[in-house]
Coordinates of C-alpha atoms and ligand atoms in Angstrom, one line a residue:
X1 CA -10.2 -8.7 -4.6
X2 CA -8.9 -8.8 -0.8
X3 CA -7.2 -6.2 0.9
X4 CA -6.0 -7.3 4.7
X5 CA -4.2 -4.6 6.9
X6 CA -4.2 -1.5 9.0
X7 CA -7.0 1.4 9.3
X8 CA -5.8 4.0 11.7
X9 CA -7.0 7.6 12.9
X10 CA -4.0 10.2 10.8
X11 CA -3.3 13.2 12.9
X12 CA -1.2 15.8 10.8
X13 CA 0.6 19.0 11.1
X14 CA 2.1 20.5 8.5
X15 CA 5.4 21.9 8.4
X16 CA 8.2 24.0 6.6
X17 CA 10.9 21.7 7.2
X18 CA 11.1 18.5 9.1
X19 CA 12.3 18.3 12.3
X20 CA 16.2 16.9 13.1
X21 CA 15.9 14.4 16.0
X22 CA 15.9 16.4 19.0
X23 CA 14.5 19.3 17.2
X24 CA 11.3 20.6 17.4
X25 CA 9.4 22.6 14.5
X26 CA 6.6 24.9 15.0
X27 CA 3.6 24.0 12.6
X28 CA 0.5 24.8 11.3
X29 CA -2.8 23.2 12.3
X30 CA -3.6 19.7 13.7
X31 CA -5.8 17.6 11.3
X32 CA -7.5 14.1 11.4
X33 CA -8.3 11.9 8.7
X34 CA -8.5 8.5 8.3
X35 CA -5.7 6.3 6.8
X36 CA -3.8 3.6 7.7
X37 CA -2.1 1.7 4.7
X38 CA -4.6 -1.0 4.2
X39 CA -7.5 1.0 4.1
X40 CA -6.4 3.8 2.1
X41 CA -5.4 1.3 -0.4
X42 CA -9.4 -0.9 -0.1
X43 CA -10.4 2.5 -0.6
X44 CA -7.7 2.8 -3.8
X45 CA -8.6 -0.6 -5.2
X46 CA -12.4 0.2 -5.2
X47 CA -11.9 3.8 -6.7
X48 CA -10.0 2.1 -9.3
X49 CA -13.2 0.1 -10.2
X50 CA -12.5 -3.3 -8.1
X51 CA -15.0 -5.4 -5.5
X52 CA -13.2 -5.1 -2.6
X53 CA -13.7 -6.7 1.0
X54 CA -11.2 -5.1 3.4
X55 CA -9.9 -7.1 6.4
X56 CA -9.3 -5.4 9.1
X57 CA -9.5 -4.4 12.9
X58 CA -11.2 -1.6 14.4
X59 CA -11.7 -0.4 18.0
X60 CA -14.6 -0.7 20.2
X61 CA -13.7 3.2 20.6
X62 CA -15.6 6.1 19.1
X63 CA -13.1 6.4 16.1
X64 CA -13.4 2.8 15.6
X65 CA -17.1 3.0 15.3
X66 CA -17.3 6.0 13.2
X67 CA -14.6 4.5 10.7
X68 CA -16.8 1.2 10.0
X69 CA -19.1 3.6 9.6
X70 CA -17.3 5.2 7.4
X71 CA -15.6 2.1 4.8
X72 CA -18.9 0.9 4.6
X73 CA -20.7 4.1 3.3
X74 CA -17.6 4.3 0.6
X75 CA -19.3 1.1 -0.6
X76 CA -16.9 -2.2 0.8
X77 CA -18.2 -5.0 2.0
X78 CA -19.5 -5.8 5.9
X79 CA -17.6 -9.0 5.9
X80 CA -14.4 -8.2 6.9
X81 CA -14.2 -5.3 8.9
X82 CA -14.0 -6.7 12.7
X83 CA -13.8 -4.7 15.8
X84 CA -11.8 -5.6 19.1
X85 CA -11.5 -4.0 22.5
X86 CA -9.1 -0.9 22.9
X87 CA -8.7 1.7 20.8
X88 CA -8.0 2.4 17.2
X89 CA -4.9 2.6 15.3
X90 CA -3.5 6.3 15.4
X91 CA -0.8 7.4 13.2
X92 CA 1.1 10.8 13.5
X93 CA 2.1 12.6 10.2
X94 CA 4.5 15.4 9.6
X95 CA 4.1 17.5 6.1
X96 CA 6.8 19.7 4.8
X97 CA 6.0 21.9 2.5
X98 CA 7.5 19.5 -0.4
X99 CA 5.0 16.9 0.9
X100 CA 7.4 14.9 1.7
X101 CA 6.3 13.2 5.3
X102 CA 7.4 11.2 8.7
X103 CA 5.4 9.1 10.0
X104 CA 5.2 7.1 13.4
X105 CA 2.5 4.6 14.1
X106 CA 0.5 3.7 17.5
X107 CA -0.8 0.3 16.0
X108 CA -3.5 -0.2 18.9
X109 CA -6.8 -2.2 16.8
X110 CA -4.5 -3.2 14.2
X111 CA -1.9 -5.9 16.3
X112 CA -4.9 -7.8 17.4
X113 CA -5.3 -8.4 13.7
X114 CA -4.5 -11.7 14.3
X115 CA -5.1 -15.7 12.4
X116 CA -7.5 -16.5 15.7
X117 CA -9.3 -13.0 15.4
X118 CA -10.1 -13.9 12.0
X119 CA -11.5 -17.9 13.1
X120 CA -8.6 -19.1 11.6
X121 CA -7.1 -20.9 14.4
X122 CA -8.1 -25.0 15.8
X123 CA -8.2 -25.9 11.4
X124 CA -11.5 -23.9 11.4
X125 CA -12.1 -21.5 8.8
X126 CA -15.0 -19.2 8.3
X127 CA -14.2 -18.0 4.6
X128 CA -13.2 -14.7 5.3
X129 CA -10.2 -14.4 3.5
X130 CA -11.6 -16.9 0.6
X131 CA -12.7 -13.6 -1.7
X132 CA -11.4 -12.2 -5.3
X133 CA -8.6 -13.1 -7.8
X134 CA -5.9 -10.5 -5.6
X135 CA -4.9 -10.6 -2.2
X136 CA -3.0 -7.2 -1.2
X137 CA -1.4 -6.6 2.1
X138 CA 1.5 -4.4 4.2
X139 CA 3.0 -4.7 7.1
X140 CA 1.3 -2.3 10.0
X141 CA -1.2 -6.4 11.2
X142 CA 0.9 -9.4 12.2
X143 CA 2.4 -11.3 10.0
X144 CA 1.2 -14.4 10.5
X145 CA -1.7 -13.0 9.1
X146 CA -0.1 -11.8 6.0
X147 CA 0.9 -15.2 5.6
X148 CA -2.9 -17.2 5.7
X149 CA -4.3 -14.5 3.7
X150 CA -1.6 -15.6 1.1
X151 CA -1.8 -18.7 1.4
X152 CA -5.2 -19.0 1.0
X153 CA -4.5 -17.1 -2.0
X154 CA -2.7 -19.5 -3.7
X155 CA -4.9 -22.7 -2.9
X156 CA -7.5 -20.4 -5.1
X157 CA -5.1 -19.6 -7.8
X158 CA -5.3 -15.8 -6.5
X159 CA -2.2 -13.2 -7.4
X160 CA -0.8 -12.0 -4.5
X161 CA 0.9 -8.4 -4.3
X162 CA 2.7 -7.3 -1.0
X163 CA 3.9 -3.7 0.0
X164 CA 6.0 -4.2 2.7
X165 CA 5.7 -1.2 4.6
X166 CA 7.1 -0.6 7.1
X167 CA 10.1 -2.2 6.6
X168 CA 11.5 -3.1 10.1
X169 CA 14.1 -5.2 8.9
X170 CA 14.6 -8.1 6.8
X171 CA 11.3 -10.2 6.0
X172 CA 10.4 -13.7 7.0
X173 CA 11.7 -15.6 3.7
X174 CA 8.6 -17.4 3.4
X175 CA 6.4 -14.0 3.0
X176 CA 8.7 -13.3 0.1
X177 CA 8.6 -16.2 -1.7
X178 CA 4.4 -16.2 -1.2
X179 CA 4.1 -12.6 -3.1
X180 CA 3.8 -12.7 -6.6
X181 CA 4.7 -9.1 -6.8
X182 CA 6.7 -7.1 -3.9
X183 CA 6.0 -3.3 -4.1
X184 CA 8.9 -1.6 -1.8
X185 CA 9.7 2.1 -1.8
X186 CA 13.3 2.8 -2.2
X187 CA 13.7 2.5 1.5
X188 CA 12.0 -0.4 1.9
X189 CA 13.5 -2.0 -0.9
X190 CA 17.5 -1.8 0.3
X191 CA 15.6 -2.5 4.2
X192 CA 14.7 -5.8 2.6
X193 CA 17.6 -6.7 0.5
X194 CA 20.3 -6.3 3.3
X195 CA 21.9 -3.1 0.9
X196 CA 22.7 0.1 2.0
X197 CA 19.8 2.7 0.1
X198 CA 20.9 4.2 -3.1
X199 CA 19.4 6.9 -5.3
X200 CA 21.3 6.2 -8.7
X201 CA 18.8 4.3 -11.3
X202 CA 21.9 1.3 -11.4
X203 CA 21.8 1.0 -7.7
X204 CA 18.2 0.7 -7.5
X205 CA 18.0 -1.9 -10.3
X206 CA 21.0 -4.3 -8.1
X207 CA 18.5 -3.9 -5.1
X208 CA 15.9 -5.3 -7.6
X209 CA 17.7 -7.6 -8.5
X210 CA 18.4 -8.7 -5.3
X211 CA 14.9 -8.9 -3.7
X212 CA 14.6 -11.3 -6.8
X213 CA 16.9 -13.7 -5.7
X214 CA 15.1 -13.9 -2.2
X215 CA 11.9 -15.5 -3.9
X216 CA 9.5 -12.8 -5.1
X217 CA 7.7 -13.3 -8.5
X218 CA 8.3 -9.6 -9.1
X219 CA 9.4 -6.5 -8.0
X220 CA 7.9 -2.9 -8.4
X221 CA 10.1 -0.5 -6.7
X222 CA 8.2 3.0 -6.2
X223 CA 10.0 6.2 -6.3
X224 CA 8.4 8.9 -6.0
X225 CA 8.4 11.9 -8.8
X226 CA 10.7 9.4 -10.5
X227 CA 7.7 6.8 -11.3
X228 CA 8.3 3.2 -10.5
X229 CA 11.0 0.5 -11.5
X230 CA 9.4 -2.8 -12.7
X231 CA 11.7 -5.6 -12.7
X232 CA 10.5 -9.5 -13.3
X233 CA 12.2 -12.8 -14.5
X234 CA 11.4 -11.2 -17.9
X235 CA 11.5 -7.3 -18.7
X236 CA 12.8 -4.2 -16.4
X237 CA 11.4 -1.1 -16.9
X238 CA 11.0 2.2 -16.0
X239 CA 7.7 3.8 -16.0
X240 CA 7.5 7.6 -15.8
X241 CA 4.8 9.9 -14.3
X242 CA 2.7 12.2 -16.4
X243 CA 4.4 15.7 -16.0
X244 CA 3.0 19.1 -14.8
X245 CA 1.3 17.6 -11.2
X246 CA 1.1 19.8 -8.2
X247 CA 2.1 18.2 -4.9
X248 CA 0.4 18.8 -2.1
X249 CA 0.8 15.6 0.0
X250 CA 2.7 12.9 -0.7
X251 CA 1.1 10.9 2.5
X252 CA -0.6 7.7 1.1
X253 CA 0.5 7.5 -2.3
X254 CA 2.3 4.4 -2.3
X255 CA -1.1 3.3 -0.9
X256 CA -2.8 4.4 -4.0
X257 CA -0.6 2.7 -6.1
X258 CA -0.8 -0.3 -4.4
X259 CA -4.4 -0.7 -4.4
X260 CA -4.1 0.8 -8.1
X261 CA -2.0 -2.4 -9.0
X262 CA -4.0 -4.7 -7.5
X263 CA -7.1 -3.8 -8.5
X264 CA -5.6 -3.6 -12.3
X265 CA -4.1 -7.3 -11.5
X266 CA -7.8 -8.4 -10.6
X267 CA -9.1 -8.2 -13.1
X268 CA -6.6 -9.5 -15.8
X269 CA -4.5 -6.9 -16.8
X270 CA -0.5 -7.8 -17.5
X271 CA 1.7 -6.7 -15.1
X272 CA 3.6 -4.1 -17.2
X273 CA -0.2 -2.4 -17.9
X274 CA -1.3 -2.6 -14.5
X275 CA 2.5 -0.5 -13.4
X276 CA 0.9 2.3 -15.7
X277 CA -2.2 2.3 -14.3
X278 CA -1.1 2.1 -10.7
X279 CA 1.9 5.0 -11.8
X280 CA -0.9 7.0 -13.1
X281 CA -2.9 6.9 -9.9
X282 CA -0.1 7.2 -7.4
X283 CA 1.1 10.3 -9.6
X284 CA -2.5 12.0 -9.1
X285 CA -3.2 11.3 -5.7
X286 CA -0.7 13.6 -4.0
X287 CA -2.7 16.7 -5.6
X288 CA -4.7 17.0 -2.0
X289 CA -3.7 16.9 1.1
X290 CA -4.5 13.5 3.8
X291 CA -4.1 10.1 2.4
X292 CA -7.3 9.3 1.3
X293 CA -8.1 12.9 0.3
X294 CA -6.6 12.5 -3.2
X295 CA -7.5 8.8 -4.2
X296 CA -8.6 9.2 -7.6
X297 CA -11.3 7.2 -9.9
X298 CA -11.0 5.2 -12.5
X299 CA -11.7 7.6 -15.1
X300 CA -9.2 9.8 -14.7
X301 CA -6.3 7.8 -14.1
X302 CA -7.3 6.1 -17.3
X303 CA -7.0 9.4 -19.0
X304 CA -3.6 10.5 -17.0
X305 CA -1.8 6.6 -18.1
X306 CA -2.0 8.1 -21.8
X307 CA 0.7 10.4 -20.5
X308 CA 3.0 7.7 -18.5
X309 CA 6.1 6.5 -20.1
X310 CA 7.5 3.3 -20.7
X311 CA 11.3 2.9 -20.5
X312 CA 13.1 0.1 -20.6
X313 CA 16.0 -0.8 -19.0
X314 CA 18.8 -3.1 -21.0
X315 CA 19.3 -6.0 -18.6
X316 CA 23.1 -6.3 -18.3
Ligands
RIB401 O1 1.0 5.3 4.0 C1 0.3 6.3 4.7 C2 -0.3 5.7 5.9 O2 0.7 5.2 6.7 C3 -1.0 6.7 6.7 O3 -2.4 6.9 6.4 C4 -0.8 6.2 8.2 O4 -2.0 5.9 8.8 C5 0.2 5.1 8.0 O5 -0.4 3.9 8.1

């Protein structure tokens, strides 16, 4: 399968309570990791047990180097991971000590993501986006590039899965209508419907319903300790975490279950069985903190899906 999007440097500080705007909260110590949403979820999708190449943009900068370095040791492909002049993505993470996180984004490498980068501009095209039966992306790379990798999807018959993080504001209606499967958090999801957010189960089943009518195949709303909503043209449901997990960090975990979902979507599984297995993962991942810290393997998210449950929702 293809993952396109963002690899950034993750600088993190952990703290009791997150900071009011204005405020300032006194932490504990600065770490780096790497992350950045597309390349914690390659690095998802290939723990999960799929071929991955990962498209992406790197710096000519020491961090840059080191993370090629890096994705390539973890076993993706070559192909894919370009580097351009300037410096790396860098995100900055704050931790409470819920896990629960802010995050702000200095995309750098990543906005240079672009078609031409990748040879796709003057009708040539090199093939780079031409690999796997699932295209996942997010949002952190242009869009336009979003766009040819799912397009080139579709001209191979290729599923196409989309979490659109971050949400700046309402998406381009033709990046909806190319996903086969939208995977918002609850945030994302009322961003992208035009709704204010809501908590209650029936408020985040109209917002489903809603990002339906705007053209995507599917939608599978993440939320949190509360497991993920799947609603389609033909069965909603609710699928519920396995119990008894400590959180450490909840920084990546949509990741995971994206890539999760993707990679269970690659090869074959139904959509409602590939939910689980991504619930599963997502569900295991925040046990350690960083984002790419707690990606689990196959194996034992196969073992944790026993313990998800299915729920569904009567459509009214
Ligand atoms: O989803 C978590 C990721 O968001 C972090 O790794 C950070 O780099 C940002 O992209």
């Amino acid at each position: 399968m293809l993952v396109i999007g963002s690899a950034n440097v993750d600088i993190s500080v952990s703290v009791d309570r997150l900071p009011a705007p204005g405020e300032t909260a006194l932490g504990g110590e600065r770490l780096e990791r790497w992350g950045g949403k597309g390349a914690n979820q390659a690095l998802a999708a290939l723990r999960a047990g799929a071929r991955v190449r990962f498209v992406s943009a790197t710096g000519d900068d020491p961090a840059g180097a080191a993370y090629r370095r890096r994705l390539l040791s973890e076993g993706l492909q070559r192909r894919g991971l370009l580097t351009v002049p300037g410096p790396t993505g860098t995100a900055l993470i704050i931790v409470d000590g819920a896990g629960r996180n802010q995050i702000a984004v200095s995309p750098g490498a990543n906005a240079r993501l672009t078609p031409r980068l990748m040879g796709l501009d003057k009708a040539k095209n090199n093939g780079i986006l031409e690999f796997g039966d699932a295209v996942l992306a997010q949002l952190e790379i242009p869009a336009a590039s979003v766009i040819a990798a799912f397009r080139s999807a579709k001209r191979r018959g290729a599923v196409t899965i989309l979490n659109p993080a971050p949400a700046p504001g309402p998406l381009s209606p033709k990046l909806i209508q190319l996903a086969d499967v939208i995977v918002p958090n609850e945030i994302e999801a009322a961003v992208l419907a035009g709704r204010a957010a809501s908590r209650s189960e029936a408020g985040l089943l109209r917002i489903c319903r809603a990002l339906l009518k705007k053209g995507a195949g599917s939608v599978v709303l993440t939320a949190g300790a509360r497991g993920a909503l799947l609603h389609g043209k033909g069965e909603s449901a609710w699928v519920r975490p396995p119990g008894g997990i400590r959180v450490a960090d909840t920084t990546g975990a949509g990741d995971v279950f994206s890539g999760a979902l993707a990679a269970s979507l690659a090869e074959g599984a139904t959509l409602k069985n590939a939910v689980r297995f991504a619930v599963a993962a997502g569900a295991l991942s925040v046990r350690k903190k960083g984002a790419q810290e707690g990606i689990p393997g196959r194996k034992v998210i196969r073992e944790a899906l026993k313990k998800t449950l299915w729920e569904p929702v009567m459509r009214g």
